Amino acid sequence: MSRTVDATEASIDHPTGSLEDCDLKQVADAFDTNGIGIECDIETEKKAVHQVRTGETLFETLETDARAQGALIYDTPKGKLKITNKPEGRQSGALVRGVNIINASGTLSGRFNYSEVKVRGQASFGTKATVLSPEAEAKGTASRKRSLIIYHEGEVTSGRMKKRAGWEAKRAAGEGKKARIRTPGCRDQGGSLYKPNFLIPVQDEWGGLDQDMIIASVTFEQDGEGGTVTSLELKDPRALGGENPRGKSAKGWAAPAVPIPTFREDL
């Protein structure tokens, strides 16, 4: 088991539990009191103060802020916590029906299709409407009225709210498009292990799928003959912060791109 389990099971043991003028990486480094190790390849907006709740785990104290900043948290093969907001890379080769796909299944759902995603919150200082009742909005992919309203945890700014709205709309656009594929072996065509948050092309004409997908999870299994079979849970890249793949998939897999979010300043 990866030692990042300590980030979800063990409490932060910090002298003060408080940090001022800090971005997400600084928060992660300061409160990694169990020595897990942090990898962060993004810059995030600083906050005036970050306060840890008594008994809180490292993941719990980071996760709320990560959602507000449109960031992912997951573990690396070396057992560290990774913080990013985009696919980490690309696997070599492709998953192709009749070549290296043992079996495959897919799910297309409209559960996460929204016409717009609105983010609302409140700032601590000031009396203007943009402080007391600010709102950012990103258009979604649904053709009929289906609104999603999200409360923005923590201090709000125009930049943080727009980023959150865009992130949630993009994730919603991709979340309903999933595939599960079993492939022989544990490595791609370049010899690298399959890894989460990496893109890989999928060509499965039976399932109408011909586009980049992102690996959401990987399971390695030993078959009865001593070989390895890999089960990959794949999603539309937007579900993990990527861009619209715009492949040649059947119409059911397609969805329009999410436009740039707006921030209401005329309240």
Short mmCIF file of C-alpha atoms in Angstrom, two decimals:
data_model
loop_
_atom_site.label_atom_id
_atom_site.label_comp_id
_atom_site.label_asym_id
_atom_site.label_seq_id
_atom_site.Cartn_x
_atom_site.Cartn_y
_atom_site.Cartn_z
CA MET A 1 0.00 0.00 0.00
CA SER A 2 1.25 3.47 -0.84
CA ARG A 3 2.35 5.46 2.21
CA THR A 4 0.02 8.23 1.01
CA VAL A 5 -2.59 6.31 3.00
CA ASP A 6 -1.17 8.30 5.93
CA ALA A 7 -2.52 11.45 4.26
CA THR A 8 -6.05 10.08 4.58
CA GLU A 9 -5.83 8.24 7.91
CA ALA A 10 -3.37 10.14 10.13
CA SER A 11 -3.95 13.57 11.65
CA ILE A 12 -1.77 16.61 11.11
CA ASP A 13 0.46 17.19 14.14
CA HIS A 14 1.58 20.81 13.77
CA PRO A 15 2.57 23.25 16.58
CA THR A 16 0.12 25.98 15.53
CA GLY A 17 -2.04 24.51 12.74
CA SER A 18 -1.93 27.90 11.07
CA LEU A 19 -0.06 29.37 8.07
CA GLU A 20 -0.26 32.88 6.64
CA ASP A 21 0.12 34.22 3.08
CA CYS A 22 0.35 30.78 1.51
CA ASP A 23 -0.45 28.99 -1.75
CA LEU A 24 -1.57 25.36 -2.03
CA LYS A 25 1.96 23.93 -2.27
CA GLN A 26 3.11 25.86 0.77
CA VAL A 27 0.11 24.56 2.72
CA ALA A 28 0.91 20.98 1.63
CA ASP A 29 4.59 21.28 2.56
CA ALA A 30 3.92 22.92 5.91
CA PHE A 31 1.33 20.39 7.10
CA ASP A 32 2.96 17.23 5.73
CA THR A 33 3.93 16.34 9.30
CA ASN A 34 4.06 12.61 8.50
CA GLY A 35 6.79 13.11 5.87
CA ILE A 36 4.87 11.74 2.88
CA GLY A 37 6.39 14.09 0.31
CA ILE A 38 4.66 16.55 -2.02
CA GLU A 39 4.96 17.05 -5.77
CA CYS A 40 3.19 20.14 -7.14
CA ASP A 41 3.58 21.46 -10.70
CA ILE A 42 1.04 24.30 -10.60
CA GLU A 43 0.92 27.80 -9.17
CA THR A 44 -2.17 28.69 -7.18
CA GLU A 45 -3.51 31.93 -5.77
CA LYS A 46 -2.32 32.73 -2.25
CA LYS A 47 -4.68 33.01 0.69
CA ALA A 48 -4.28 35.23 3.73
CA VAL A 49 -4.36 32.38 6.24
CA HIS A 50 -4.89 28.61 6.27
CA GLN A 51 -6.15 27.09 9.50
CA VAL A 52 -6.15 23.34 10.16
CA ARG A 53 -9.11 21.94 12.07
CA THR A 54 -8.22 19.78 15.06
CA GLY A 55 -7.78 16.14 14.01
CA GLU A 56 -7.83 16.94 10.30
CA THR A 57 -5.80 14.78 7.89
CA LEU A 58 -3.47 16.21 5.26
CA PHE A 59 -5.84 15.22 2.48
CA GLU A 60 -8.81 16.81 4.23
CA THR A 61 -7.04 20.13 4.72
CA LEU A 62 -5.85 20.17 1.09
CA GLU A 63 -8.93 18.82 -0.67
CA THR A 64 -11.26 21.75 -0.02
CA ASP A 65 -8.69 24.24 -1.24
CA ALA A 66 -7.80 22.04 -4.20
CA ARG A 67 -11.42 22.03 -5.38
CA ALA A 68 -11.52 25.81 -5.03
CA GLN A 69 -8.35 26.08 -7.14
CA GLY A 70 -9.36 23.47 -9.74
CA ALA A 71 -6.63 20.99 -8.77
CA LEU A 72 -6.33 17.21 -8.51
CA ILE A 73 -4.67 15.29 -5.67
CA TYR A 74 -3.48 11.71 -6.16
CA ASP A 75 -0.52 9.49 -5.29
CA THR A 76 2.55 8.84 -7.43
CA PRO A 77 4.23 5.45 -7.99
CA LYS A 78 6.88 6.57 -5.47
CA GLY A 79 4.25 7.11 -2.77
CA LYS A 80 4.13 10.89 -2.76
CA LEU A 81 1.15 13.22 -3.06
CA LYS A 82 0.81 14.84 -6.48
CA ILE A 83 -1.04 18.13 -6.97
CA THR A 84 -1.81 19.18 -10.54
CA ASN A 85 -4.61 20.50 -12.75
CA LYS A 86 -3.98 18.70 -16.05
CA PRO A 87 -2.99 15.30 -17.47
CA GLU A 88 0.51 14.34 -16.38
CA GLY A 89 1.58 12.90 -19.72
CA ARG A 90 0.78 10.43 -22.50
CA GLN A 91 1.18 6.67 -22.67
CA SER A 92 2.95 5.24 -25.72
CA GLY A 93 0.89 3.46 -28.36
CA ALA A 94 -2.87 2.95 -28.18
CA LEU A 95 -5.56 0.57 -27.02
CA VAL A 96 -7.00 -1.00 -30.17
CA ARG A 97 -9.84 -3.48 -30.64
CA GLY A 98 -8.44 -6.70 -32.10
CA VAL A 99 -4.86 -5.86 -31.08
CA ASN A 100 -4.49 -5.37 -27.33
CA ILE A 101 -8.04 -5.09 -25.97
CA ILE A 102 -9.23 -8.28 -24.24
CA ASN A 103 -12.67 -6.83 -23.51
CA ALA A 104 -14.21 -3.42 -23.10
CA SER A 105 -17.35 -1.76 -21.83
CA GLY A 106 -18.51 1.83 -21.85
CA THR A 107 -20.96 4.12 -20.08
CA LEU A 108 -22.60 7.21 -21.57
CA SER A 109 -24.67 9.17 -19.07
CA GLY A 110 -26.40 12.54 -19.08
CA ARG A 111 -26.29 12.63 -15.27
CA PHE A 112 -23.57 15.28 -15.26
CA ASN A 113 -24.77 17.42 -18.17
CA TYR A 114 -25.65 20.93 -17.00
CA SER A 115 -26.70 24.00 -18.95
CA GLU A 116 -24.62 26.20 -16.64
CA VAL A 117 -22.48 25.88 -13.53
CA LYS A 118 -22.74 28.78 -11.08
CA VAL A 119 -20.35 29.32 -8.19
CA ARG A 120 -21.43 31.53 -5.30
CA GLY A 121 -19.70 32.52 -2.07
CA GLN A 122 -18.70 35.46 0.07
CA ALA A 123 -15.58 37.45 0.91
CA SER A 124 -14.61 38.52 4.42
CA PHE A 125 -13.96 42.21 3.85
CA GLY A 126 -16.10 44.89 2.22
CA THR A 127 -19.77 45.72 1.75
CA LYS A 128 -20.21 45.79 -2.02
CA ALA A 129 -22.45 43.29 -3.74
CA THR A 130 -19.45 41.65 -5.40
CA VAL A 131 -18.15 40.92 -1.90
CA LEU A 132 -21.42 39.87 -0.27
CA SER A 133 -22.99 37.94 -3.17
CA PRO A 134 -20.46 37.30 -5.97
CA GLU A 135 -21.16 34.77 -8.70
CA ALA A 136 -19.11 33.16 -11.45
CA GLU A 137 -20.71 31.16 -14.25
CA ALA A 138 -19.52 28.72 -16.89
CA LYS A 139 -21.79 27.44 -19.64
CA GLY A 140 -22.26 23.68 -19.68
CA THR A 141 -23.11 21.15 -22.36
CA ALA A 142 -26.83 20.47 -21.75
CA SER A 143 -29.30 21.79 -24.32
CA ARG A 144 -32.11 22.23 -21.79
CA LYS A 145 -32.24 24.14 -18.49
CA ARG A 146 -30.23 22.16 -15.92
CA SER A 147 -28.35 24.39 -13.48
CA LEU A 148 -25.70 23.35 -10.99
CA ILE A 149 -25.04 25.84 -8.16
CA ILE A 150 -21.94 25.33 -6.02
CA TYR A 151 -20.95 27.05 -2.80
CA HIS A 152 -17.33 28.17 -2.95
CA GLU A 153 -15.55 27.18 0.25
CA GLY A 154 -13.13 29.72 1.68
CA GLU A 155 -12.31 33.28 0.68
CA VAL A 156 -13.63 34.30 -2.74
CA THR A 157 -11.95 36.34 -5.43
CA SER A 158 -12.89 36.83 -9.06
CA GLY A 159 -10.02 34.61 -10.21
CA ARG A 160 -10.73 31.76 -7.78
CA MET A 161 -14.45 31.70 -8.57
CA LYS A 162 -13.95 31.75 -12.34
CA LYS A 163 -11.40 28.95 -12.10
CA ARG A 164 -13.75 26.88 -9.95
CA ALA A 165 -16.71 27.40 -12.30
CA GLY A 166 -14.64 26.45 -15.36
CA TRP A 167 -13.17 23.42 -13.61
CA GLU A 168 -16.56 22.10 -12.47
CA ALA A 169 -18.14 22.65 -15.90
CA LYS A 170 -15.26 20.90 -17.65
CA ARG A 171 -15.38 17.96 -15.23
CA ALA A 172 -19.14 17.65 -15.66
CA ALA A 173 -18.71 17.54 -19.44
CA GLY A 174 -16.40 14.54 -19.16
CA GLU A 175 -17.67 12.70 -16.09
CA GLY A 176 -20.54 10.93 -17.86
CA LYS A 177 -18.27 9.31 -20.48
CA LYS A 178 -16.41 6.30 -19.12
CA ALA A 179 -14.91 3.07 -20.41
CA ARG A 180 -13.36 0.04 -18.74
CA ILE A 181 -10.81 -1.89 -20.76
CA ARG A 182 -8.77 -5.00 -19.94
CA THR A 183 -5.47 -5.34 -21.77
CA PRO A 184 -2.71 -7.98 -21.56
CA GLY A 185 0.47 -7.09 -19.70
CA CYS A 186 1.14 -4.12 -17.45
CA ARG A 187 3.10 -1.84 -19.80
CA ASP A 188 2.32 0.31 -22.82
CA GLN A 189 3.99 -0.08 -26.21
CA GLY A 190 6.94 2.00 -25.02
CA GLY A 191 7.59 -0.23 -22.01
CA SER A 192 6.21 2.12 -19.35
CA LEU A 193 3.74 1.01 -16.70
CA TYR A 194 0.17 2.22 -17.15
CA LYS A 195 -0.36 5.16 -14.77
CA PRO A 196 -3.33 7.28 -13.62
CA ASN A 197 -3.80 10.76 -15.11
CA PHE A 198 -2.05 9.79 -18.35
CA LEU A 199 -3.71 10.10 -21.76
CA ILE A 200 -4.00 7.16 -24.14
CA PRO A 201 -5.76 6.85 -27.53
CA VAL A 202 -8.56 4.27 -27.65
CA GLN A 203 -9.87 2.75 -30.88
CA ASP A 204 -12.86 0.51 -30.22
CA GLU A 205 -15.25 0.53 -33.15
CA TRP A 206 -17.67 -1.81 -31.37
CA GLY A 207 -18.12 0.78 -28.63
CA GLY A 208 -18.03 3.76 -31.00
CA LEU A 209 -14.92 5.06 -29.27
CA ASP A 210 -12.04 6.63 -31.22
CA GLN A 211 -10.37 9.41 -29.23
CA ASP A 212 -7.97 10.20 -26.41
CA MET A 213 -9.11 8.99 -23.01
CA ILE A 214 -7.50 9.60 -19.63
CA ILE A 215 -6.64 6.82 -17.19
CA ALA A 216 -8.60 7.35 -13.97
CA SER A 217 -7.46 4.16 -12.22
CA VAL A 218 -5.26 1.13 -12.88
CA THR A 219 -5.55 -2.41 -11.50
CA PHE A 220 -2.91 -5.06 -12.21
CA GLU A 221 -4.02 -8.69 -11.90
CA GLN A 222 -2.25 -12.04 -12.26
CA ASP A 223 -4.10 -14.38 -14.61
CA GLY A 224 -4.24 -18.14 -14.16
CA GLU A 225 -1.19 -18.75 -16.34
CA GLY A 226 1.14 -16.43 -14.44
CA GLY A 227 0.78 -13.47 -16.77
CA THR A 228 -0.46 -9.97 -15.95
CA VAL A 229 -3.71 -8.38 -17.07
CA THR A 230 -4.35 -4.66 -16.60
CA SER A 231 -7.81 -3.23 -16.00
CA LEU A 232 -8.04 0.44 -16.91
CA GLU A 233 -10.85 2.77 -15.92
CA LEU A 234 -10.89 5.49 -18.58
CA LYS A 235 -12.73 8.79 -18.73
CA ASP A 236 -13.15 11.67 -21.11
CA PRO A 237 -10.02 13.82 -20.46
CA ARG A 238 -12.14 16.75 -19.26
CA ALA A 239 -13.22 14.72 -16.22
CA LEU A 240 -9.67 15.14 -14.83
CA GLY A 241 -8.93 18.63 -16.09
CA GLY A 242 -7.92 17.86 -19.69
CA GLU A 243 -9.27 19.35 -22.89
CA ASN A 244 -11.99 18.22 -25.28
CA PRO A 245 -10.43 15.25 -27.17
CA ARG A 246 -12.37 16.03 -30.39
CA GLY A 247 -11.74 12.56 -31.81
CA LYS A 248 -13.67 10.51 -34.36
CA SER A 249 -15.92 8.81 -31.82
CA ALA A 250 -19.61 8.21 -32.39
CA LYS A 251 -21.90 11.15 -31.69
CA GLY A 252 -22.84 9.85 -28.25
CA TRP A 253 -19.29 10.45 -27.02
CA ALA A 254 -19.11 13.98 -28.38
CA ALA A 255 -19.80 17.13 -26.37
CA PRO A 256 -19.16 20.82 -27.10
CA ALA A 257 -16.23 22.53 -25.41
CA VAL A 258 -16.82 24.51 -22.24
CA PRO A 259 -16.40 28.28 -22.83
CA ILE A 260 -14.43 30.69 -20.64
CA PRO A 261 -16.29 31.41 -17.37
CA THR A 262 -17.65 34.87 -16.55
CA PHE A 263 -17.78 36.80 -13.26
CA ARG A 264 -20.74 39.02 -12.45
CA GLU A 265 -19.65 42.53 -11.49
CA ASP A 266 -22.98 44.30 -12.11
CA LEU A 267 -24.81 43.09 -9.00
#
